[in-house]
Short mmCIF file of C-alpha atoms in Angstrom, two decimals:
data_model
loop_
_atom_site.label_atom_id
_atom_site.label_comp_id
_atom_site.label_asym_id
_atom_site.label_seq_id
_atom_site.Cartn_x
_atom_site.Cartn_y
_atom_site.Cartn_z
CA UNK A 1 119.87 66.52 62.46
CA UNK A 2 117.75 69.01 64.63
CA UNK A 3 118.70 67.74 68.00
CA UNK A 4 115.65 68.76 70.10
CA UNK A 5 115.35 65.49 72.61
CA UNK A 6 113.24 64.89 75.54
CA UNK A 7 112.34 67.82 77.47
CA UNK A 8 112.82 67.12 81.18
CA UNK A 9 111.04 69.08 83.91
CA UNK A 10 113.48 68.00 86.56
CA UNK A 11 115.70 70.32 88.62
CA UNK A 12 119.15 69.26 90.87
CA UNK A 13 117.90 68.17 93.95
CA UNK A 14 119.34 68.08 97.14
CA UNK A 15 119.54 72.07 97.91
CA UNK A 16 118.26 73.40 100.91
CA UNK A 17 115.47 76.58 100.33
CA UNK A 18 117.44 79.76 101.06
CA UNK A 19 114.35 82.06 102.31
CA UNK A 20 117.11 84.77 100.81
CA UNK A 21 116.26 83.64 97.58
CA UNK A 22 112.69 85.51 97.62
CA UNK A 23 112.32 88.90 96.69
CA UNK A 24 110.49 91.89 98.06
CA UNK A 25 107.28 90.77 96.30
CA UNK A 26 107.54 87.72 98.64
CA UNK A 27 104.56 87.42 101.26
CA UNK A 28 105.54 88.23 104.62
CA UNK A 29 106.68 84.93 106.70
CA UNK A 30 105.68 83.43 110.45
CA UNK A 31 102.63 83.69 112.08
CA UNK A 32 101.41 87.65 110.92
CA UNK A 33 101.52 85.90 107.44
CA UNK A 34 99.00 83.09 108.29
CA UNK A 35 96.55 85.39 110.13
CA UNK A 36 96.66 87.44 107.58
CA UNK A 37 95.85 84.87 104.60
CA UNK A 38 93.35 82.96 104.14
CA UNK A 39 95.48 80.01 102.71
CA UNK A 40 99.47 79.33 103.54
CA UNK A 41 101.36 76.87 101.58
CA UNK A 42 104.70 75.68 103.16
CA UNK A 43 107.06 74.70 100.56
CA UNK A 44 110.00 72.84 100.43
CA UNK A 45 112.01 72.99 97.28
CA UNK A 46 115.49 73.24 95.71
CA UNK A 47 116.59 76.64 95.10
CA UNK A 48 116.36 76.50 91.47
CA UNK A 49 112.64 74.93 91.67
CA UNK A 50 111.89 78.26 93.21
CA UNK A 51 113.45 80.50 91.05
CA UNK A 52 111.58 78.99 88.07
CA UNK A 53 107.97 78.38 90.25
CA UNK A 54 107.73 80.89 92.49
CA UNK A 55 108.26 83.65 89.77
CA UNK A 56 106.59 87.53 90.85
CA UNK A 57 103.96 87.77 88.96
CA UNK A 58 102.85 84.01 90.48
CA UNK A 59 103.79 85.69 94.32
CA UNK A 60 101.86 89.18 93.21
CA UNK A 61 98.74 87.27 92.23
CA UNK A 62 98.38 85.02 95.39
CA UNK A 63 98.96 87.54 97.41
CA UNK A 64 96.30 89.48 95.90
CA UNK A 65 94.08 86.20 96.60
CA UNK A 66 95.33 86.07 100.01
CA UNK A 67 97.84 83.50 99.61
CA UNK A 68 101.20 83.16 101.72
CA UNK A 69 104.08 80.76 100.50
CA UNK A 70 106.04 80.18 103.01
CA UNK A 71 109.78 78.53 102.85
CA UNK A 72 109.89 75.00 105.43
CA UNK A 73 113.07 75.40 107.54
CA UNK A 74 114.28 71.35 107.28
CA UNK A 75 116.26 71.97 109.89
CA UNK A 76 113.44 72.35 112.62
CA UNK A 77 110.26 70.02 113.27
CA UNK A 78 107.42 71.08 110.96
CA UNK A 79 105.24 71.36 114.33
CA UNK A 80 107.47 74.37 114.66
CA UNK A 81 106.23 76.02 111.57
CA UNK A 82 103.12 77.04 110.15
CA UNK A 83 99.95 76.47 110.78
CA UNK A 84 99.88 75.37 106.72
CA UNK A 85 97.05 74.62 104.54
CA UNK A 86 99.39 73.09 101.95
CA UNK A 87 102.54 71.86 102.29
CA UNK A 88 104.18 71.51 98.82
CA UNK A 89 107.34 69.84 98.03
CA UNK A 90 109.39 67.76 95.53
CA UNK A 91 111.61 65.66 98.09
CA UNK A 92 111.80 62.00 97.96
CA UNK A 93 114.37 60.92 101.27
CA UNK A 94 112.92 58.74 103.89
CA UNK A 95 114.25 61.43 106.38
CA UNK A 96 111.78 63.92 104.76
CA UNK A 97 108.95 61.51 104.56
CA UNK A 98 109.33 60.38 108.11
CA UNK A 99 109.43 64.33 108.84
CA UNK A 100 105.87 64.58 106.63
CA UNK A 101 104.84 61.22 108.51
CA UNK A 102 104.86 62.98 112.00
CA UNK A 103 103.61 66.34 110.95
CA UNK A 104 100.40 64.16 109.29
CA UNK A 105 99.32 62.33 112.20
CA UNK A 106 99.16 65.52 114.10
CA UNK A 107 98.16 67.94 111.28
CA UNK A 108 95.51 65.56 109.27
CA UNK A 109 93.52 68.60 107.78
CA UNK A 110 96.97 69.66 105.98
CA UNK A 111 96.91 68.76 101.86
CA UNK A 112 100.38 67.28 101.05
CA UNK A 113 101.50 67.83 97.75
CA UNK A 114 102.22 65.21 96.96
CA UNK A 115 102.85 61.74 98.60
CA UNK A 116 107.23 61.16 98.72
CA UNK A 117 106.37 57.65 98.02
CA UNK A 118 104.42 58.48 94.83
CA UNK A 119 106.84 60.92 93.72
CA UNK A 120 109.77 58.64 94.31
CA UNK A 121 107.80 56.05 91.39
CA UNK A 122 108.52 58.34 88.64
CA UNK A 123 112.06 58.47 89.48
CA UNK A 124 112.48 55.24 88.03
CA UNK A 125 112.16 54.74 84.65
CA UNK A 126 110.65 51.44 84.45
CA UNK A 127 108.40 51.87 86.76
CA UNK A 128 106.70 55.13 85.70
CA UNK A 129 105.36 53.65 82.86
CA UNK A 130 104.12 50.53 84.06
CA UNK A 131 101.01 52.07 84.93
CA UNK A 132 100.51 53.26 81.53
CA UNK A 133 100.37 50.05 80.17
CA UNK A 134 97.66 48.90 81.82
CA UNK A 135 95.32 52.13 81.43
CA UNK A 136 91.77 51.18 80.15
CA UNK A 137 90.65 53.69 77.53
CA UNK A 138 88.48 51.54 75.59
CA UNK A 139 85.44 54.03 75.34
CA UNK A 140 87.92 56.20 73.41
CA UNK A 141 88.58 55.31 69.36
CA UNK A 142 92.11 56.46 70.14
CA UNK A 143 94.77 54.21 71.45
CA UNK A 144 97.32 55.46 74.29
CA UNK A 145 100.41 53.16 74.92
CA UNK A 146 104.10 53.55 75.21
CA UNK A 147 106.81 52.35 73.45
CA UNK A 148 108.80 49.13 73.34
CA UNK A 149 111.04 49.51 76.07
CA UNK A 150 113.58 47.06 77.63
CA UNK A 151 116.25 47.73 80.82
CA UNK A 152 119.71 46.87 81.01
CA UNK A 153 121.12 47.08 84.16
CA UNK A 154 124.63 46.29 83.48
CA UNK A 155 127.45 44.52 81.85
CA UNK A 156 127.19 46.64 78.30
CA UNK A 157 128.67 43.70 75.70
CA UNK A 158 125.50 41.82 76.58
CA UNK A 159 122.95 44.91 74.93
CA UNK A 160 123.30 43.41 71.36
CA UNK A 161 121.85 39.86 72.61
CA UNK A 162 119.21 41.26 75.14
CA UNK A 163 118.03 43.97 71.88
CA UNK A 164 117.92 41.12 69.63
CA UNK A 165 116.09 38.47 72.19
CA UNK A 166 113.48 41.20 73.36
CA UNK A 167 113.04 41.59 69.67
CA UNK A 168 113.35 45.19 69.69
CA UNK A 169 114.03 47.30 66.31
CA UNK A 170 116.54 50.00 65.76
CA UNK A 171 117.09 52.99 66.56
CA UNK A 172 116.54 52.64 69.80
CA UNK A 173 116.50 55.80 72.20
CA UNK A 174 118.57 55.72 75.35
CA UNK A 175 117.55 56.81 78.72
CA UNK A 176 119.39 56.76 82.11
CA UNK A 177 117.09 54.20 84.36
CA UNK A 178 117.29 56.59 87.00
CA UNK A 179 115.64 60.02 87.35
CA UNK A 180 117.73 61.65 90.58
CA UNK A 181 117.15 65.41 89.23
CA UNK A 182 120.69 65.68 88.16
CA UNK A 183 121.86 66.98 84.18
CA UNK A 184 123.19 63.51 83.87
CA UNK A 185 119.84 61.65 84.19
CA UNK A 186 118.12 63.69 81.19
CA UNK A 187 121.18 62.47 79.17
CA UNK A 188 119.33 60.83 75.55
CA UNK A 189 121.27 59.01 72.56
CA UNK A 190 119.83 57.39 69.95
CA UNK A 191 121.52 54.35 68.83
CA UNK A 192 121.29 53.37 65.14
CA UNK A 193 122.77 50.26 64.81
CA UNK A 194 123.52 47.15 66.77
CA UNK A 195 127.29 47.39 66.92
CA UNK A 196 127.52 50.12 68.77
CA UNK A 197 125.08 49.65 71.65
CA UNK A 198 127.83 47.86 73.94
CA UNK A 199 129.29 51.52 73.89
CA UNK A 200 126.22 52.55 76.52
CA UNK A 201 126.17 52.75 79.50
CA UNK A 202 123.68 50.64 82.33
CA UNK A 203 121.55 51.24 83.87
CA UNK A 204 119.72 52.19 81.83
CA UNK A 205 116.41 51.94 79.81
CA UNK A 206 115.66 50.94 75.56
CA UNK A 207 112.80 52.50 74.40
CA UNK A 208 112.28 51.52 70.61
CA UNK A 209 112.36 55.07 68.41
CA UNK A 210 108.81 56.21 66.91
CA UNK A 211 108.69 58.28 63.87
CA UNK A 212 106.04 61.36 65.28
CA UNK A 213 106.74 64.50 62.88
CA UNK A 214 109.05 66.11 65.69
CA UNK A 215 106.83 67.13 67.57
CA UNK A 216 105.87 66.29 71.48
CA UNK A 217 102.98 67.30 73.50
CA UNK A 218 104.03 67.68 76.85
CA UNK A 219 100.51 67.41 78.86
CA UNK A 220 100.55 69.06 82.07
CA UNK A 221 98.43 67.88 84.86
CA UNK A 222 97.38 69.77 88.00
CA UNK A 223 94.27 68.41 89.60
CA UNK A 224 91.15 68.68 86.67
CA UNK A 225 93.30 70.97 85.24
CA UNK A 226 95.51 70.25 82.16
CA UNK A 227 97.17 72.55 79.95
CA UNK A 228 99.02 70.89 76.35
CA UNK A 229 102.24 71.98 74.95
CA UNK A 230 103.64 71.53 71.82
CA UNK A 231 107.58 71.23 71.64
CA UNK A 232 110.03 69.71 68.50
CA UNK A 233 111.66 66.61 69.48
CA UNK A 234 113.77 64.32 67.64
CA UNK A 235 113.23 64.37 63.67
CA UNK A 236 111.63 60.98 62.69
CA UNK A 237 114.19 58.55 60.84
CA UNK A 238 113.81 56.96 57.59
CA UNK A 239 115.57 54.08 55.77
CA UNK A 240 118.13 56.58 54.28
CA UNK A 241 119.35 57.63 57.76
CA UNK A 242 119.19 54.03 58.86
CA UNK A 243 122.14 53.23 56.25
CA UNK A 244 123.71 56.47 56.27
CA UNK A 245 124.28 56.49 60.36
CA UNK A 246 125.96 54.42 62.74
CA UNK A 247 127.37 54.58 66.32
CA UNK A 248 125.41 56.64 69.16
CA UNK A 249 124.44 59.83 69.41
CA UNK A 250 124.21 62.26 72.27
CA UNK A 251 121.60 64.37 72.30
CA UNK A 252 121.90 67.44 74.53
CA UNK A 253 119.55 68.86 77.14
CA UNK A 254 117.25 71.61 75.70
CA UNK A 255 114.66 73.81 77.23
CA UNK A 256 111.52 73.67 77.09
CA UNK A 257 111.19 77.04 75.71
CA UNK A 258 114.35 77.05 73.35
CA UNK A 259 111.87 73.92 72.17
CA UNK A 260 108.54 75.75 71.64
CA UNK A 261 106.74 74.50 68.57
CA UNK A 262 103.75 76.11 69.58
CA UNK A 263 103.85 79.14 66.64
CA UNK A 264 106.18 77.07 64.61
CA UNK A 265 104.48 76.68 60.29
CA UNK A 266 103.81 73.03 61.17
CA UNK A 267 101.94 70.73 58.79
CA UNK A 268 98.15 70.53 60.75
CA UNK A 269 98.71 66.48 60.59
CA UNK A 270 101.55 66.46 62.93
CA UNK A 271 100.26 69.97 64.80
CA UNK A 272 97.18 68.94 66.01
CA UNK A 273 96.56 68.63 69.80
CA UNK A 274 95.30 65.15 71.12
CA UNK A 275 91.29 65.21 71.51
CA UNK A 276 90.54 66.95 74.86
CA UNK A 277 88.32 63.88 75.78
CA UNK A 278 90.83 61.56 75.05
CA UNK A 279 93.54 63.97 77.75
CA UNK A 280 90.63 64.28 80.16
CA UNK A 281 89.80 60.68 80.66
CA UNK A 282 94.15 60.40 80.66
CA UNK A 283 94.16 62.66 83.36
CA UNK A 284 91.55 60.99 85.69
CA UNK A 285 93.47 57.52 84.84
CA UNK A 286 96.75 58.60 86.17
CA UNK A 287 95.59 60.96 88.87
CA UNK A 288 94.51 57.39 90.30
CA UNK A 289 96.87 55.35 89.72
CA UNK A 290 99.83 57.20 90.38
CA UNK A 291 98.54 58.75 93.29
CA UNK A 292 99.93 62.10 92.13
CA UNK A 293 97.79 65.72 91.33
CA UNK A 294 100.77 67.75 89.90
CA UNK A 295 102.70 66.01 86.99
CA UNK A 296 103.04 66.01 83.26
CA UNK A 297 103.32 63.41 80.72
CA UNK A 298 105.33 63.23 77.28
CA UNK A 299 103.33 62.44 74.23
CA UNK A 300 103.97 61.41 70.83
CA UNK A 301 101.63 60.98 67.99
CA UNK A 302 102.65 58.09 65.85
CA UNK A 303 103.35 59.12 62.15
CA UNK A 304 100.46 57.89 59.93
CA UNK A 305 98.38 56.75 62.88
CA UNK A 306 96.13 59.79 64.11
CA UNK A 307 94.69 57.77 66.62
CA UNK A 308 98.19 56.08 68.15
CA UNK A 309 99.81 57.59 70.97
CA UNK A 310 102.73 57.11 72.86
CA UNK A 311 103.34 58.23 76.57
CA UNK A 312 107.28 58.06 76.69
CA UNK A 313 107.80 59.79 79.68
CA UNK A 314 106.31 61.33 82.88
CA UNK A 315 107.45 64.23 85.04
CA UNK A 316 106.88 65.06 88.70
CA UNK A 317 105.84 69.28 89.18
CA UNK A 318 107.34 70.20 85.91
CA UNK A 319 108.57 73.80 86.06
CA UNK A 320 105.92 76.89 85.75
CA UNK A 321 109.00 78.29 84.38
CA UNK A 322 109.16 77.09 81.06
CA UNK A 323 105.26 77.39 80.04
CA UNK A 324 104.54 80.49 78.16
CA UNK A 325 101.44 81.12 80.13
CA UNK A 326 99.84 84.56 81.13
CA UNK A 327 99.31 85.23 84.51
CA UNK A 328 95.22 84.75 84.23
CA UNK A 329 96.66 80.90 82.80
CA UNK A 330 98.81 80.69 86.05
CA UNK A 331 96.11 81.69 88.07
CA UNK A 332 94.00 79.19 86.69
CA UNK A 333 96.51 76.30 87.37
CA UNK A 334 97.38 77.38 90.64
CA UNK A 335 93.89 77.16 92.04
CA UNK A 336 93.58 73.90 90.81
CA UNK A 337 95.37 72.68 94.44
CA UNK A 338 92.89 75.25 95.87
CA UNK A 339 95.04 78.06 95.90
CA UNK A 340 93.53 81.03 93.86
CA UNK A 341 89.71 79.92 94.01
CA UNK A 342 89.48 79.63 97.89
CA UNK A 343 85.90 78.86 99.46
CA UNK A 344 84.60 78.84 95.51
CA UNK A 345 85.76 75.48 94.16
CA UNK A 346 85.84 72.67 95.51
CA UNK A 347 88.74 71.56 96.90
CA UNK A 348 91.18 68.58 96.13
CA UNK A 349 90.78 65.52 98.08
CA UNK A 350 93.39 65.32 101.13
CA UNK A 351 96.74 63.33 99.85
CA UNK A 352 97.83 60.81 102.78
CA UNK A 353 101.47 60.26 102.65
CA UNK A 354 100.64 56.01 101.90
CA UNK A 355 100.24 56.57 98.55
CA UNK A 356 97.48 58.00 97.19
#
């Protein structure tokens, strides 16, 4: 079995930004920085998020544009700091919103990227998908939905008679309910057969399996802007493997670019891209209801059903890191939050931190 799971864009959270951790190529910080740009982002972020976002050749390019990113101290009021254009963060704790709260009611103008309340409804399992379910895309020929899906929040010997009540058909994949940004919440097994599932462990979410070709498009969104990925997932299952397998199976973490399927010889069926339209009209759909600019979806094509997809998972400011883009691509994306095209396009709408 080629065990390529679910790709997770999610770093450890809970770091404080070391301003060490930039190199020479960083802008220059404090006031000289924002006279001299024409656009500052403040950013607060774990040290690994800005090791694999704020790589050189993404530093070199703004700063040719006139961009300073500047590391927030969290230990002093934001008042303190600045002035920012953008302040652009992936931090969830009521401390931090109540520090974005104050800043906003004094700084207004300032684009926050994004809301800590939207953010903190993809870090539930259940609930990021519950505004899939209701998208309308009925002008499209293509259908987008997600997969079966039922949570279990504990007691483990009661699985077997929740699976068979919710109807549910095996395998089944197995997520952890919560997404806290830690290696144990990108955990996946995929149980094959009913015996075994009181050997999971709650919370935790059911998502029925769907036979794609092994292949996922992972659709990132930034703004307008959206860029599509291919990367090989789980190998479908057949009848054979359905007799031939039993107990669960842990799937280890992979990277996104240890997962590339982009050159891969792939049959043109399974290879094709989802219809731009189809991504576009996504895009606008969850931009709104999810009150969130900078995220990424995980697609599936069904097997035998070009026009069935499944979104089985969504990702808060997935890592620039593990895209294969050239810096023209990154330069592109970046000015989607009104970065690299400053005064040219126009810019994003102003996030308040109420939702959206």
């Amino acid at each position: 079995m080629r065990l390529h799971g679910d790709v997770s864009d999610d770093e450890e959270e809970g770091a404080v930004m070391d301003p060490a951790l930039l190199s020479s190529s960083s802008p220059p910080a404090g006031a000289a920085a924002a006279a001299a740009s024409r656009l500052v982002v403040g950013y607060a972020l774990t040290k690994k998020k800005v090791k694999s976002f704020l790589q050189p050749k993404l530093l070199l390019l703004a700063r040719k544009k006139g961009i300073s990113f500047i590391p927030i101290d969290e230990t002093r009021p934001l008042s303190e700091q600045g002035p920012f254009d953008i302040i652009l963060h992936k931090k969830t704790s009521k401390e931090w919103q109540r520090f974005l709260e104050d800043y906003h009611e004094v700084h207004p103008e300032v684009t926050v990227l994004d809301p800590p309340n939207a953010i903190e409804h993809l870090n539930n399992r259940q609930s990021m998908l519950e505004e899939v379910a209701d998208l309308n895309l009925s002008s499209f020929y293509e259908e987008v939905c997600t997969p079966r899906q039922l949570v279990i929040m504990k007691d483990p010997s009661s699985i077997p008679t929740a699976v068979a009540m919710a109807g549910l058909t095996l395998p089944l994949v197995a997520k952890p309910l919560v997404v806290d940004g830690t290696s144990k919440s990108h955990e996946l097994s995929l149980a094959y057969d009913e015996a075994s599932l009181p050997m999971l462990d709650p919370p935790l979410v059911l998502q029925e399996f769907v036979n794609h070709g092994g292949i996922l498009f992972k659709v990132y969104i930034i703004g307008e802007a959206i860029q599509v990925v291919r990367r090989f997932s789980l190998p479908d299952v057949n009848t054979y493997d359905l007799l031939n397998n039993v107990g669960i199976y842990r799937l280890p973490r992979v990277s996104c670019a240890a997962a590339s399927a982009d050159h891969a010889d792939l049959d043109p069926r399974i290879a094709e891209l989802p219809p731009r339209p189809l991504l576009e009209k996504l895009g606008r759909e969850l931009r709104g209801r999810l009150g969130l600019r900078l995220f990424n979806i995980d697609m599936i094509r069904e097997l035998g059903a070009n026009d069935r997809y499944y979104i089985i998972d969504i990702n808060y400011f997935p890592a620039e890191g593990k895209i294969n883009v050239s810096s023209r691509h990154i330069s592109a994306r970046v000015g989607q939050f009104n970065i690299v095209q400053v005064g040219v396009s126009s810019p994003l709408p102003k996030v308040g931190l109420a939702g959206g």
